[in-house]
């Protein structure tokens, strides 16, 4: 069983392709479930899985399982499955299952450092929701890079989004209409960046001229249409491959110690980390 929060998201699509490719090599049948970032739907999915006698579970949680009593119910529901479990992408505190994760803090720190090296002194960020550890880690990486370079971080330049297009769009639009915005911005995922672009175009702001931008995760379509974007990228396909390989290892040796695999970031500088205006 493979459970993801956004099956239509480019990132999860690439992760699923990696899982499928390894599954095909081992003649493994997969069942896919989309929780649409909804905790109640995720709970129902786990109940459904419990009746299907699956051999293992790969899951990217819709919520942070370490935050509250409700999310801890999810942990209990997964435990009751009594199958090998691999957590993908969305980690949380005190995780006890195998997992494949991204260098969230490190990638945000490195991306922010590139904005600073490009000459930007006032920086801003559009985050994901604070209810996800990956969002908190990316923000803390940004925040630490700003502090380590002796720069001041203004409250109004920290915009809490939700990892979705419309939330980022509204935040960026409000910022541009105020007439007062940072020299450089970090967007914390692909959909955040799309919302930012939508607002910038609407407000006649040119990225790379009027404002510098670097994002976490790559948007390949931008390269294809001739608008390369600076970013901290990762190999999403490999992330999926690693997840199913970890699952197979756990099936072979259920008593081995917990294993965590980290997918490294790679900085790709394509010019938008600078301002020409």
Coordinates of C-alpha atoms in Angstrom, one line a residue:
X1 CA 0.0 0.0 0.0
X2 CA 1.3 3.5 -0.9
X3 CA -0.4 6.5 0.7
X4 CA 0.4 10.1 -0.4
X5 CA -1.3 13.4 0.5
X6 CA -1.3 14.9 -3.0
X7 CA -1.3 12.3 -5.8
X8 CA -1.6 15.1 -8.4
X9 CA 1.5 16.9 -7.2
X10 CA 4.5 16.7 -9.5
X11 CA 6.8 15.8 -6.6
X12 CA 4.6 12.8 -5.5
X13 CA 4.1 11.7 -9.1
X14 CA 7.9 11.4 -9.5
X15 CA 8.2 9.6 -6.1
X16 CA 5.5 7.1 -7.2
X17 CA 7.3 6.5 -10.5
X18 CA 10.3 5.4 -8.5
X19 CA 8.3 3.1 -6.3
X20 CA 6.6 1.6 -9.4
X21 CA 9.9 1.0 -11.2
X22 CA 11.3 -1.0 -8.3
X23 CA 8.0 -2.8 -7.8
X24 CA 8.1 -3.9 -11.4
X25 CA 11.5 -5.4 -11.0
X26 CA 10.3 -7.5 -8.1
X27 CA 6.8 -8.3 -9.5
X28 CA 5.1 -6.5 -6.6
X29 CA 1.5 -5.3 -6.8
X30 CA 0.8 -1.8 -5.5
X31 CA -2.3 -0.1 -4.2
X32 CA -2.3 3.7 -4.2
X33 CA -4.3 5.9 -1.9
X34 CA -4.6 9.7 -1.9
X35 CA -5.6 11.4 1.4
X36 CA -5.7 15.0 -0.1
X37 CA -3.9 16.3 2.9
X38 CA -6.9 15.4 5.0
X39 CA -6.4 13.7 8.4
X40 CA -9.9 12.2 8.5
X41 CA -9.5 10.8 5.0
X42 CA -6.1 9.4 6.0
X43 CA -7.7 7.7 9.0
X44 CA -10.3 6.1 6.8
X45 CA -7.6 4.9 4.4
X46 CA -5.7 3.2 7.2
X47 CA -8.9 1.5 8.3
X48 CA -9.5 0.3 4.7
X49 CA -5.9 -1.0 4.5
X50 CA -6.3 -2.9 7.7
X51 CA -9.0 -5.1 5.9
X52 CA -6.9 -5.7 2.8
X53 CA -4.0 -7.7 4.4
X54 CA -1.3 -5.8 2.6
X55 CA 2.3 -6.9 3.1
X56 CA 3.7 -3.4 3.8
X57 CA 2.9 0.3 3.9
X58 CA 4.7 3.3 2.4
X59 CA 3.2 6.5 3.6
X60 CA 3.7 10.3 3.4
X61 CA 1.6 11.5 6.3
X62 CA -1.0 14.2 5.8
X63 CA -0.3 15.6 9.3
X64 CA 2.6 15.8 11.7
X65 CA 2.2 12.6 13.8
X66 CA 4.1 14.2 16.8
X67 CA 1.8 17.2 17.4
X68 CA -1.3 16.1 19.2
X69 CA -3.6 13.4 20.4
X70 CA -5.5 13.1 17.1
X71 CA -2.3 12.6 15.1
X72 CA -1.2 10.0 17.6
X73 CA -4.3 8.0 16.7
X74 CA -2.7 7.6 13.3
X75 CA 0.4 6.1 14.8
X76 CA -1.8 3.6 16.7
X77 CA -3.7 2.8 13.5
X78 CA -0.5 2.1 11.6
X79 CA 0.9 0.0 14.5
X80 CA -2.3 -2.1 14.3
X81 CA -1.5 -3.0 10.7
X82 CA 1.4 -5.1 12.0
X83 CA 3.3 -4.7 8.7
X84 CA 6.7 -3.1 7.7
X85 CA 6.3 0.7 7.4
X86 CA 8.4 3.2 5.5
X87 CA 7.7 7.0 6.0
X88 CA 8.5 9.1 2.9
X89 CA 9.3 12.9 2.8
X90 CA 7.2 14.1 5.8
X91 CA 9.1 13.1 8.9
X92 CA 8.1 14.0 12.5
X93 CA 9.6 13.9 16.0
X94 CA 10.5 10.6 17.5
X95 CA 9.8 8.6 14.4
X96 CA 10.2 4.9 15.0
X97 CA 9.7 3.4 11.5
X98 CA 12.1 3.3 8.6
X99 CA 12.1 6.5 6.5
X100 CA 13.3 8.3 3.4
X101 CA 13.7 12.0 3.9
X102 CA 15.0 15.2 2.3
X103 CA 17.6 17.6 3.7
X104 CA 15.0 20.2 4.5
X105 CA 17.0 22.4 6.9
X106 CA 20.2 22.1 5.0
X107 CA 18.6 22.9 1.6
X108 CA 16.9 26.0 2.9
X109 CA 20.1 27.1 4.6
X110 CA 22.1 26.6 1.4
X111 CA 19.5 28.3 -0.8
X112 CA 19.3 31.3 1.5
X113 CA 23.0 31.6 1.5
X114 CA 23.0 31.8 -2.2
X115 CA 20.6 34.8 -2.1
X116 CA 23.0 36.5 0.3
X117 CA 26.1 35.7 -1.7
X118 CA 24.3 37.3 -4.7
X119 CA 24.1 40.6 -2.8
X120 CA 20.7 40.6 -1.3
X121 CA 20.5 42.0 2.2
X122 CA 16.8 42.1 3.0
X123 CA 15.4 38.6 2.7
X124 CA 11.9 37.1 2.9
X125 CA 10.3 33.7 2.9
X126 CA 7.0 32.1 2.0
X127 CA 6.7 29.1 4.2
X128 CA 4.5 26.1 4.4
X129 CA 2.1 25.6 7.3
X130 CA 3.8 25.3 10.7
X131 CA 1.9 22.1 11.3
X132 CA 4.4 20.1 9.2
X133 CA 7.9 19.4 10.5
X134 CA 9.3 19.8 6.9
X135 CA 7.9 23.3 6.8
X136 CA 9.4 24.2 10.2
X137 CA 12.8 22.7 9.2
X138 CA 12.9 24.7 6.0
X139 CA 12.0 27.9 7.8
X140 CA 14.6 27.3 10.5
X141 CA 17.2 26.7 7.8
X142 CA 16.3 30.1 6.2
X143 CA 16.2 31.8 9.6
X144 CA 19.6 30.5 10.6
X145 CA 21.3 31.5 7.4
X146 CA 20.0 35.0 7.8
X147 CA 21.3 35.1 11.4
X148 CA 24.7 33.6 10.5
X149 CA 25.3 36.3 8.0
X150 CA 24.5 39.1 10.4
X151 CA 21.3 40.2 8.6
X152 CA 18.1 41.5 10.2
X153 CA 14.9 39.5 9.6
X154 CA 11.8 41.7 9.6
X155 CA 8.5 40.2 10.8
X156 CA 6.7 41.3 7.7
X157 CA 9.1 39.5 5.5
X158 CA 8.2 36.1 7.0
X159 CA 5.0 35.0 5.3
X160 CA 3.3 31.8 6.6
X161 CA 1.7 30.0 3.7
X162 CA 0.3 26.5 3.4
X163 CA 2.3 24.9 0.6
X164 CA -0.5 25.6 -1.8
X165 CA -0.7 27.9 -4.8
X166 CA -3.5 30.2 -3.7
X167 CA -2.1 30.8 -0.2
X168 CA 1.2 31.8 -1.6
X169 CA -0.5 33.9 -4.3
X170 CA -2.4 35.9 -1.7
X171 CA 0.7 36.5 0.4
X172 CA 2.8 37.6 -2.5
X173 CA 0.1 39.8 -4.0
X174 CA -0.4 41.6 -0.7
X175 CA 3.4 42.1 -0.4
X176 CA 3.7 43.5 -3.9
X177 CA 0.7 45.8 -3.5
X178 CA 2.2 47.2 -0.4
X179 CA 5.1 48.6 -2.4
X180 CA 7.5 47.3 0.2
X181 CA 9.2 43.9 -0.4
X182 CA 12.5 42.1 0.3
X183 CA 15.3 42.1 -2.2
X184 CA 15.3 38.3 -2.2
X185 CA 12.7 35.6 -1.5
X186 CA 12.9 31.9 -0.6
X187 CA 9.8 29.9 -1.7
X188 CA 9.5 26.6 0.2
X189 CA 8.0 24.3 -2.3
X190 CA 6.9 24.1 -6.0
X191 CA 3.3 25.2 -5.4
X192 CA 4.4 28.1 -3.2
X193 CA 6.6 29.2 -6.1
X194 CA 3.8 29.0 -8.7
X195 CA 1.6 31.2 -6.5
X196 CA 4.4 33.7 -6.1
X197 CA 4.9 33.8 -9.9
X198 CA 1.2 34.3 -10.4
X199 CA 1.2 37.3 -8.1
X200 CA 4.4 38.7 -9.6
X201 CA 3.0 38.6 -13.1
X202 CA -0.3 40.1 -12.0
X203 CA 1.6 43.0 -10.4
X204 CA 4.1 43.4 -13.3
X205 CA 7.1 42.3 -11.1
X206 CA 9.9 40.6 -13.0
X207 CA 11.7 37.9 -11.1
X208 CA 15.5 38.4 -11.5
X209 CA 15.1 42.1 -12.1
X210 CA 12.8 43.5 -9.4
X211 CA 13.2 40.7 -6.9
X212 CA 15.6 37.8 -6.5
X213 CA 14.1 34.3 -6.1
X214 CA 15.3 30.9 -5.2
X215 CA 13.1 27.9 -4.4
X216 CA 13.1 24.5 -2.8
X217 CA 12.4 21.8 -5.4
X218 CA 12.7 22.0 -9.1
X219 CA 10.0 22.9 -11.6
X220 CA 11.2 21.2 -14.8
X221 CA 8.5 22.8 -16.9
X222 CA 10.1 26.2 -16.4
X223 CA 13.3 25.0 -18.0
X224 CA 11.3 23.6 -20.9
X225 CA 9.6 26.9 -21.6
X226 CA 12.8 28.9 -21.3
X227 CA 12.4 30.3 -17.8
X228 CA 15.1 28.6 -15.7
X229 CA 14.8 29.1 -12.0
X230 CA 17.5 28.9 -9.2
X231 CA 16.6 26.2 -6.8
X232 CA 17.6 23.5 -4.3
X233 CA 16.6 20.4 -6.1
X234 CA 16.5 16.7 -5.3
X235 CA 16.1 13.4 -7.0
X236 CA 12.4 12.6 -6.4
X237 CA 12.4 9.4 -8.5
X238 CA 15.3 8.1 -6.5
X239 CA 13.4 8.9 -3.3
X240 CA 10.7 6.5 -4.4
X241 CA 13.2 3.8 -5.3
X242 CA 14.8 4.1 -1.9
X243 CA 11.5 3.8 -0.2
X244 CA 10.5 0.5 -1.7
X245 CA 14.1 -0.9 -1.4
X246 CA 13.9 -0.1 2.4
X247 CA 10.6 -1.9 2.5
X248 CA 12.1 -5.0 0.9
X249 CA 15.0 -4.9 3.3
X250 CA 12.6 -4.7 6.2
X251 CA 10.6 -7.7 4.9
X252 CA 13.8 -9.7 4.7
X253 CA 14.9 -8.8 8.2
X254 CA 12.1 -7.6 10.5
X255 CA 14.4 -7.4 13.6
X256 CA 17.1 -5.1 12.2
X257 CA 17.5 -1.6 13.6
X258 CA 15.5 1.3 12.2
X259 CA 17.0 2.7 9.0
X260 CA 16.8 6.3 7.7
X261 CA 17.9 7.3 4.2
X262 CA 18.5 11.0 3.4
X263 CA 18.1 12.4 -0.1
X264 CA 20.7 15.1 -0.6
X265 CA 20.0 18.6 -2.1
X266 CA 21.7 20.1 -5.1
X267 CA 21.9 23.8 -5.6
X268 CA 21.1 24.9 -9.2
X269 CA 21.9 28.5 -9.9
X270 CA 20.3 29.9 -13.0
X271 CA 20.3 33.6 -12.4
X272 CA 17.1 34.3 -10.5
X273 CA 19.1 34.4 -7.2
X274 CA 20.3 37.9 -8.3
X275 CA 18.6 41.2 -9.1
X276 CA 19.5 43.1 -12.2
X277 CA 17.2 46.1 -11.4

